[in-house]
Amino acid sequence: MRAYDRAGKGPAPPVVLVHGLGGSASSFAGLAAPLLAVARRVMVLDLIGHGRNRLAPGEEPATVLEQDSALCAVLASLGEPAVLVGNSLGGALSLHAAATFPDRVAGVVGLSPAGAPLAGEARSQVLHAFRGGIESARELPARLYARPPRLARLFERDLGRHFAAPPVRALLKNLVAADDPGLRPATLDRVRQPVLILWGEADGILPRASVDFFRSHLRRGTVEVLPACGHLPHLEQRAIVAARIARFLAEL
């Protein structure tokens, strides 16, 4: 993974921001700034094959397991436990890291996190959303946002090419594999750190059943549903999300 690291001015543990499938570190630019005031350190990651962390010629796209290993390597390099803030796939990776390496994770904030098992209609919904092509690109803003940006139509072709990229397609195939159970309840049972889930009420990518899944299986989890918000709470409700994360950090 590629990391962008800055020293903060606050007393809270380091914060590591992890984007979702097809995203990049730049999506967290607006959220990183207020967190620098409350945390000792803020690190923003580009997943393998995303953002500026591009694959070398001939390099194979990373699997979810390889992304997970790369995140754990970043955590090991910090020298102290960190709070992970992850959107979508980044949220699933963050929860898995908390279960696997509890000494490296002080807490987790999931922003419409993936990881709840996908089957039947829910699996079809995700595949349909990211099926590729211009029609899919035109539909994505309405799935990602409760109120799509006015200029979204100008970037339809770029969005279509972006989600058709091999690193994204390979991860998507990995994530929705028919035999992939997602985050098993037994995995979440090993997450003993405090967890805050902020779920966009109008999320058009992941099923609303995910809310019940996380409420049922997180030992120390708080799940809050944000009205007028889609799959990207850190972009659509930035001020609310930043304030809620700051409170979560203060309560650790």
XYZ file of N, CA, C and O in Angstrom, residues 13-163:
604
model
N -5.018 8.493 19.566
C -4.122 7.571 18.846
C -4.054 7.894 17.360
O -4.921 8.601 16.825
N -3.053 7.378 16.662
C -2.976 7.561 15.213
C -4.244 7.057 14.532
O -4.864 6.089 14.976
N -4.617 7.726 13.456
C -5.793 7.355 12.670
C -5.324 6.961 11.273
O -4.537 7.682 10.649
N -5.797 5.812 10.800
C -5.469 5.334 9.454
C -6.770 5.267 8.650
O -7.718 4.593 9.046
N -6.806 5.977 7.519
C -7.995 6.061 6.683
C -7.853 5.128 5.488
O -6.865 5.207 4.748
N -8.857 4.256 5.285
C -8.785 3.213 4.258
C -10.009 3.327 3.347
O -11.144 3.139 3.796
N -9.777 3.625 2.066
C -10.873 3.820 1.119
C -11.470 2.483 0.659
O -10.991 1.402 0.992
N -12.501 2.577 -0.170
C -13.197 1.394 -0.647
C -12.814 0.991 -2.054
O -11.897 1.560 -2.666
N -13.519 0.003 -2.580
C -13.277 -0.542 -3.908
C -13.371 0.559 -4.962
O -14.375 1.265 -5.050
N -12.305 0.712 -5.753
C -12.310 1.712 -6.810
C -12.054 3.120 -6.332
O -12.001 4.041 -7.144
N -11.874 3.317 -5.032
C -11.620 4.652 -4.488
C -10.144 4.979 -4.457
O -9.317 4.324 -5.093
N -9.797 5.989 -3.686
C -8.397 6.378 -3.552
C -8.234 7.206 -2.285
O -9.221 7.638 -1.670
N -6.986 7.447 -1.923
C -6.692 8.258 -0.738
C -7.296 9.650 -0.851
O -7.693 10.256 0.156
N -7.400 10.172 -2.070
C -7.881 11.545 -2.249
C -9.311 11.733 -1.749
O -9.708 12.841 -1.398
N -10.091 10.643 -1.687
C -11.474 10.769 -1.221
C -11.544 11.149 0.253
O -12.589 11.595 0.737
N -10.442 10.978 0.981
C -10.412 11.300 2.405
C -9.751 12.639 2.696
O -9.527 12.975 3.860
N -9.423 13.413 1.658
C -8.715 14.677 1.870
C -9.479 15.598 2.813
O -8.900 16.204 3.721
N -10.780 15.712 2.624
C -11.569 16.605 3.459
C -11.764 16.105 4.873
O -12.002 16.903 5.787
N -11.688 14.810 5.085
C -11.866 14.242 6.422
C -10.557 14.237 7.207
O -10.559 14.387 8.428
N -9.435 14.084 6.515
C -8.139 14.029 7.190
C -7.834 15.334 7.917
O -7.291 15.334 9.030
N -8.182 16.456 7.307
C -7.834 17.759 7.878
C -8.381 17.960 9.296
O -7.610 18.280 10.216
N -9.692 17.777 9.552
C -10.171 17.960 10.927
C -9.636 16.921 11.903
O -9.511 17.204 13.099
N -9.299 15.725 11.418
C -8.775 14.700 12.323
C -7.354 15.021 12.779
O -6.926 14.558 13.841
N -6.614 15.813 12.004
C -5.267 16.213 12.418
C -5.308 17.046 13.694
O -4.317 17.108 14.420
N -6.444 17.658 13.976
C -6.563 18.481 15.179
C -6.783 17.658 16.436
O -6.573 18.156 17.550
N -7.199 16.402 16.285
C -7.544 15.605 17.467
C -6.660 14.369 17.640
O -6.669 13.747 18.706
N -5.898 13.988 16.611
C -5.069 12.775 16.671
C -3.584 13.131 16.588
O -3.199 14.176 16.058
N -2.760 12.243 17.112
C -1.305 12.454 17.070
C -0.750 12.310 15.658
O 0.319 12.846 15.342
N -1.469 11.558 14.834
C -0.963 11.243 13.504
C -2.130 10.798 12.646
O -3.034 10.111 13.116
N -2.137 11.182 11.377
C -3.175 10.746 10.442
C -2.491 10.203 9.191
O -1.653 10.873 8.589
N -2.849 8.992 8.827
C -2.284 8.337 7.648
C -3.429 7.965 6.705
O -4.440 7.406 7.128
N -3.273 8.290 5.432
C -4.263 7.963 4.413
C -3.625 6.999 3.422
O -2.498 7.232 2.967
N -4.338 5.919 3.091
C -3.761 4.859 2.264
C -4.377 4.815 0.878
O -5.548 5.124 0.698
N -3.565 4.424 -0.101
C -4.038 3.971 -1.403
C -3.893 2.454 -1.424
O -2.772 1.933 -1.290
N -4.996 1.729 -1.577
C -4.920 0.282 -1.696
C -4.101 -0.105 -2.932
O -3.925 0.698 -3.854
N -3.629 -1.319 -2.952
C -2.842 -1.809 -4.088
C -3.668 -1.712 -5.375
O -4.811 -2.170 -5.426
N -3.093 -1.067 -6.393
C -3.785 -0.929 -7.670
C -4.770 0.222 -7.714
O -5.499 0.370 -8.696
N -4.805 1.069 -6.684
C -5.736 2.181 -6.607
C -4.984 3.503 -6.473
O -3.869 3.543 -5.955
N -5.636 4.579 -6.901
C -5.038 5.897 -6.752
C -3.665 5.978 -7.396
O -3.478 5.597 -8.551
N -2.701 6.453 -6.623
C -1.324 6.568 -7.125
C -0.512 5.292 -6.916
O 0.648 5.219 -7.311
N -1.138 4.310 -6.296
C -0.449 3.037 -6.042
C -0.751 2.082 -7.196
O -1.427 1.067 -7.029
N -0.268 2.411 -8.359
C -0.596 1.655 -9.565
C 0.231 0.383 -9.677
O 1.348 0.305 -9.156
N -0.337 -0.580 -10.381
C 0.381 -1.832 -10.592
C 1.525 -1.624 -11.577
O 1.413 -0.853 -12.532
N 2.628 -2.330 -11.338
C 3.748 -2.312 -12.274
C 3.370 -3.124 -13.512
O 2.493 -3.991 -13.452
N 3.997 -2.856 -14.655
C 3.709 -3.645 -15.860
C 3.866 -5.140 -15.601
O 4.883 -5.586 -15.072
N 2.833 -5.903 -15.929
C 2.870 -7.347 -15.723
C 2.473 -7.801 -14.331
O 2.335 -9.010 -14.095
N 2.287 -6.867 -13.413
C 1.921 -7.239 -12.042
C 0.451 -7.643 -11.971
O -0.414 -6.982 -12.539
N 0.178 -8.735 -11.268
C -1.191 -9.226 -11.149
C -1.977 -8.391 -10.132
O -1.422 -7.933 -9.130
N -3.274 -8.162 -10.381
C -4.095 -7.444 -9.390
C -4.104 -8.163 -8.052
O -4.043 -9.388 -7.980
N -4.186 -7.381 -6.981
C -4.159 -7.945 -5.635
C -5.500 -8.553 -5.261
O -6.563 -8.069 -5.669
N -5.462 -9.617 -4.476
C -6.667 -10.210 -3.907
C -7.023 -9.473 -2.618
O -6.238 -8.670 -2.098
N -8.199 -9.753 -2.094
C -8.595 -9.161 -0.818
C -7.616 -9.577 0.275
O -7.243 -8.766 1.136
N -7.162 -10.825 0.253
C -6.217 -11.305 1.253
C -4.900 -10.530 1.173
O -4.308 -10.181 2.205
N -4.461 -10.218 -0.035
C -3.215 -9.462 -0.198
C -3.387 -8.008 0.256
O -2.470 -7.425 0.848
N -4.559 -7.433 0.013
C -4.828 -6.089 0.529
C -4.823 -6.109 2.058
O -4.287 -5.200 2.709
N -5.402 -7.152 2.618
C -5.449 -7.301 4.072
C -4.040 -7.408 4.663
O -3.724 -6.759 5.667
N -3.184 -8.197 4.029
C -1.806 -8.356 4.502
C -1.046 -7.040 4.426
O -0.259 -6.706 5.322
N -1.284 -6.280 3.353
C -0.606 -4.991 3.192
C -1.039 -4.008 4.279
O -0.215 -3.252 4.811
N -2.331 -4.012 4.617
C -2.810 -3.136 5.686
C -2.172 -3.506 7.016
O -1.749 -2.623 7.782
N -2.076 -4.780 7.297
C -1.470 -5.226 8.554
C 0.005 -4.834 8.630
O 0.527 -4.514 9.706
N 0.710 -4.839 7.479
C 2.099 -4.405 7.447
C 2.214 -2.921 7.781
O 3.137 -2.494 8.489
N 1.274 -2.122 7.285
C 1.259 -0.697 7.611
C 1.055 -0.505 9.113
O 1.748 0.303 9.761
N 0.131 -1.246 9.699
C -0.130 -1.135 11.132
C 1.088 -1.517 11.955
O 1.400 -0.878 12.967
N 1.793 -2.547 11.515
C 2.989 -2.982 12.232
C 4.072 -1.908 12.217
O 4.863 -1.795 13.158
N 4.098 -1.108 11.158
C 5.135 -0.082 11.030
C 4.895 1.124 11.932
O 5.807 1.929 12.143
N 3.687 1.273 12.474
C 3.365 2.459 13.259
C 4.008 2.458 14.634
O 4.285 3.514 15.192
N 4.183 1.275 15.201
C 4.800 1.193 16.521
C 3.846 1.396 17.672
O 4.253 1.317 18.841
N 2.584 1.663 17.415
C 1.558 1.788 18.461
C 0.198 1.505 17.840
O 0.024 1.626 16.624
N -0.802 1.123 18.652
C -2.126 0.824 18.108
C -2.752 2.054 17.453
O -2.570 3.179 17.925
N -3.486 1.821 16.372
C -4.130 2.897 15.631
C -5.629 2.676 15.554
O -6.122 1.562 15.743
N -6.349 3.740 15.277
C -7.783 3.655 14.988
C -7.944 3.607 13.481
O -7.434 4.475 12.758
N -8.624 2.590 12.991
C -8.853 2.429 11.568
C -10.211 3.018 11.197
O -11.220 2.732 11.852
N -10.225 3.842 10.156
C -11.466 4.407 9.626
C -11.573 3.929 8.183
O -10.753 4.311 7.336
N -12.552 3.075 7.897
C -12.630 2.477 6.571
C -14.001 2.577 5.947
O -15.018 2.359 6.612
N -14.021 2.921 4.659
C -15.267 2.975 3.897
C -15.409 1.734 3.033
O -14.447 1.321 2.378
N -16.590 1.117 3.029
C -16.899 -0.005 2.145
C -15.879 -1.137 2.313
O -15.738 -1.689 3.403
N -15.138 -1.477 1.263
C -14.104 -2.508 1.383
C -13.099 -2.140 2.475
O -12.653 -3.010 3.229
N -12.763 -0.864 2.577
C -11.841 -0.432 3.623
C -12.369 -0.704 5.021
O -11.611 -0.991 5.942
N -13.690 -0.642 5.187
C -14.286 -0.967 6.474
C -14.174 -2.440 6.801
O -13.881 -2.824 7.941
N -14.388 -3.295 5.785
C -14.243 -4.738 5.991
C -12.797 -5.091 6.328
O -12.532 -5.896 7.234
N -11.840 -4.497 5.614
C -10.429 -4.740 5.900
C -10.082 -4.292 7.315
O -9.316 -4.954 8.028
N -10.652 -3.168 7.741
C -10.360 -2.641 9.074
C -10.887 -3.565 10.170
O -10.199 -3.821 11.170
N -12.094 -4.071 9.996
C -12.671 -4.979 10.993
C -11.897 -6.294 11.048
O -11.667 -6.853 12.131
N -11.485 -6.775 9.890
C -10.715 -8.011 9.860
C -9.361 -7.816 10.538
O -8.886 -8.692 11.270
N -8.732 -6.660 10.320
C -7.450 -6.376 10.972
C -7.612 -6.307 12.484
O -6.752 -6.778 13.240
N -8.723 -5.725 12.951
C -8.967 -5.639 14.397
C -9.107 -7.018 15.019
O -8.667 -7.262 16.146
N -9.727 -7.945 14.274
C -9.899 -9.310 14.774
C -8.602 -10.098 14.728
O -8.328 -10.924 15.614
N -7.781 -9.838 13.706
C -6.585 -10.641 13.476
C -5.384 -10.148 14.263
O -4.572 -10.945 14.753
N -5.257 -8.825 14.384
C -4.107 -8.230 15.082
C -4.606 -7.229 16.130
O -4.444 -6.022 15.966
N -5.233 -7.729 17.204
C -5.854 -6.829 18.191
C -4.875 -5.860 18.850
O -5.277 -4.759 19.247
N -3.602 -6.239 18.952
C -2.624 -5.356 19.594
C -2.265 -4.152 18.733
O -1.655 -3.198 19.221
N -2.627 -4.203 17.444
C -2.274 -3.107 16.531
C -3.435 -2.158 16.263
O -3.249 -1.140 15.604
N -4.630 -2.497 16.741
C -5.825 -1.709 16.434
C -6.500 -1.283 17.736
O -6.884 -2.109 18.550
N -6.652 0.046 17.912
C -7.271 0.572 19.125
C -8.783 0.706 18.987
O -9.505 0.738 19.981
N -9.261 0.789 17.767
C -10.689 0.930 17.516
C -10.936 1.001 16.023
O -9.998 1.157 15.233
N -12.197 0.888 15.630
C -12.560 0.899 14.211
C -13.793 1.774 14.008
O -14.762 1.688 14.773
N -13.731 2.606 12.978
C -14.914 3.329 12.505
C -15.202 2.841 11.092
O -14.376 2.992 10.192
N -16.360 2.237 10.898
C -16.751 1.752 9.581
C -17.750 2.705 8.950
O -18.770 3.033 9.553
N -17.450 3.178 7.744
C -18.332 4.083 7.014
C -19.020 3.279 5.918
O -18.414 2.969 4.894
N -20.264 2.886 6.163
C -20.967 1.946 5.274
C -20.032 0.793 4.904
O -19.739 0.567 3.717
N -19.549 0.055 5.896
C -18.537 -0.979 5.625
C -19.115 -2.189 4.898
O -20.265 -2.579 5.113
N -18.299 -2.771 4.048
C -18.632 -4.066 3.460
C -18.323 -5.158 4.488
O -17.871 -4.875 5.588
N -18.569 -6.392 4.113
C -18.213 -7.505 4.980
C -19.367 -8.364 5.409
O -19.181 -9.532 5.753
N -20.591 -7.801 5.421
C -21.736 -8.656 5.707
C -21.878 -9.657 4.559
O -21.642 -9.316 3.404
N -22.217 -10.919 4.854
C -22.312 -11.926 3.789
C -23.257 -11.496 2.672
O -24.341 -10.978 2.933
N -22.828 -11.699 1.437
C -23.643 -11.361 0.274
C -24.175 -12.648 -0.358
O -23.411 -13.538 -0.700
N -25.459 -12.728 -0.512
C -26.062 -13.905 -1.140
C -27.340 -13.483 -1.833
O -27.954 -12.469 -1.485
N -27.727 -14.243 -2.823
C -28.998 -14.008 -3.498
C -29.122 -12.613 -4.058
O -28.272 -12.131 -4.811
N -30.181 -11.908 -3.663
C -30.481 -10.584 -4.204
C -29.403 -9.567 -3.857
O -29.071 -8.702 -4.673
N -28.828 -9.654 -2.645
C -27.791 -8.709 -2.241
C -26.553 -8.845 -3.115
O -25.941 -7.848 -3.529
N -26.179 -10.074 -3.406
C -25.022 -10.307 -4.282
C -25.303 -9.780 -5.679
O -24.451 -9.135 -6.304
N -26.498 -10.018 -6.185
C -26.882 -9.535 -7.512
C -26.874 -8.010 -7.564
O -26.500 -7.409 -8.579
N -27.270 -7.369 -6.464
C -27.301 -5.904 -6.398
C -25.913 -5.318 -6.569
O -25.722 -4.351 -7.319
N -24.928 -5.905 -5.890
C -23.563 -5.400 -5.988
C -23.005 -5.634 -7.390
O -22.385 -4.746 -7.992
N -23.220 -6.812 -7.934
C -22.737 -7.117 -9.284
C -23.377 -6.197 -10.316
O -22.710 -5.737 -11.249
N -24.652 -5.914 -10.145
C -25.345 -5.037 -11.091
C -24.793 -3.612 -11.006
O -24.600 -2.944 -12.034
N -24.521 -3.142 -9.786
C -24.030 -1.781 -9.605
C -22.685 -1.573 -10.292
O -22.411 -0.501 -10.832
N -21.836 -2.595 -10.268
C -20.486 -2.473 -10.824
C -20.309 -3.325 -12.077
O -19.214 -3.811 -12.351
N -21.383 -3.473 -12.872
C -21.299 -4.368 -14.021
C -20.447 -3.795 -15.148
O -20.035 -4.514 -16.064
N -20.145 -2.505 -15.098
C -19.319 -1.887 -16.132
C -20.152 -1.314 -17.261
O -21.353 -1.592 -17.388
N -19.510 -0.498 -18.090
C -20.211 0.103 -19.221
C -20.775 1.459 -18.876
O -20.887 1.849 -17.708
N -21.179 2.192 -19.905
C -21.652 3.556 -19.714
C -22.958 3.606 -18.944
O -23.196 4.512 -18.132
N -23.846 2.614 -19.154
C -25.118 2.610 -18.420
C -24.887 2.468 -16.926
O -25.504 3.159 -16.105
N -23.966 1.571 -16.558
C -23.627 1.395 -15.147
C -23.041 2.675 -14.569
O -23.365 3.073 -13.447
N -22.163 3.340 -15.345
C -21.540 4.580 -14.880
C -22.588 5.661 -14.638
O -22.477 6.451 -13.702
N -23.624 5.704 -15.485
C -24.683 6.701 -15.309
C -25.495 6.436 -14.043
O -26.004 7.359 -13.411
N -25.641 5.163 -13.679
C -26.445 4.810 -12.498
C -25.663 4.948 -11.190
O -26.274 5.126 -10.134
N -24.334 4.852 -11.251
C -23.535 4.797 -10.030
C -23.719 6.000 -9.100
O -23.839 5.811 -7.884
N -23.718 7.242 -9.608
C -23.887 8.360 -8.667
C -25.135 8.239 -7.805
O -25.099 8.552 -6.608
N -26.249 7.779 -8.388
C -27.487 7.635 -7.619
C -27.388 6.503 -6.602
O -28.128 6.487 -5.614
N -26.516 5.553 -6.844
C -26.310 4.466 -5.887
C -25.330 4.878 -4.780
O -25.428 4.410 -3.644
N -24.378 5.727 -5.129
C -23.345 6.123 -4.180
C -23.783 7.270 -3.268
O -23.312 7.384 -2.136
N -24.659 8.141 -3.787
C -25.067 9.337 -3.050
C -26.576 9.388 -2.870
O -27.333 8.984 -3.754
N -27.001 9.957 -1.743
C -28.422 10.265 -1.585
C -28.798 11.429 -2.498
O -29.886 11.461 -3.069
N -27.865 12.384 -2.626
C -28.046 13.525 -3.527
C -26.807 13.610 -4.410
O -25.808 14.215 -4.021
N -26.856 13.005 -5.587
C -25.675 12.994 -6.456
C -25.200 14.406 -6.799
O -26.015 15.322 -6.968
N -23.884 14.609 -6.871
C -23.351 15.922 -7.265
C -23.894 16.338 -8.625
O -24.098 15.508 -9.515
N -24.106 17.626 -8.788
C -24.696 18.141 -10.028
C -23.826 17.852 -11.255
O -24.324 17.692 -12.361
N -22.516 17.820 -11.060
C -21.604 17.640 -12.186
C -21.271 16.176 -12.463
O -20.392 15.887 -13.271
N -21.960 15.257 -11.777
C -21.639 13.831 -11.938
C -21.741 13.379 -13.386
O -20.949 12.537 -13.850
N -22.686 13.936 -14.144
C -22.875 13.508 -15.534
C -21.646 13.798 -16.398
O -21.412 13.139 -17.414
N -20.844 14.787 -16.007
C -19.664 15.153 -16.790
C -18.561 14.100 -16.711
O -17.663 14.080 -17.546
N -18.644 13.245 -15.686
C -17.565 12.290 -15.452
C -17.997 10.838 -15.669
O -17.347 9.915 -15.195
N -19.098 10.648 -16.376
C -19.621 9.301 -16.560
C -18.628 8.373 -17.238
O -18.392 7.247 -16.783
N -18.022 8.818 -18.339
C -17.098 7.950 -19.074
C -15.851 7.644 -18.247
O -15.349 6.522 -18.253
N -15.357 8.644 -17.516
C -14.202 8.410 -16.642
C -14.547 7.404 -15.553
O -13.744 6.527 -15.225
N -15.752 7.527 -15.007
C -16.198 6.608 -13.962
C -16.312 5.191 -14.510
O -15.905 4.215 -13.856
N -16.838 5.063 -15.724
C -16.957 3.748 -16.349
C -15.607 3.098 -16.570
O -15.420 1.915 -16.284
N -14.642 3.869 -17.079
C -13.290 3.326 -17.291
C -12.631 2.971 -15.966
O -11.914 1.974 -15.856
N -12.887 3.793 -14.968
C -12.268 3.583 -13.657
C -12.671 2.237 -13.058
O -11.829 1.453 -12.614
N -13.969 1.946 -13.087
C -14.447 0.706 -12.477
C -14.266 -0.502 -13.388
O -14.504 -1.632 -12.968
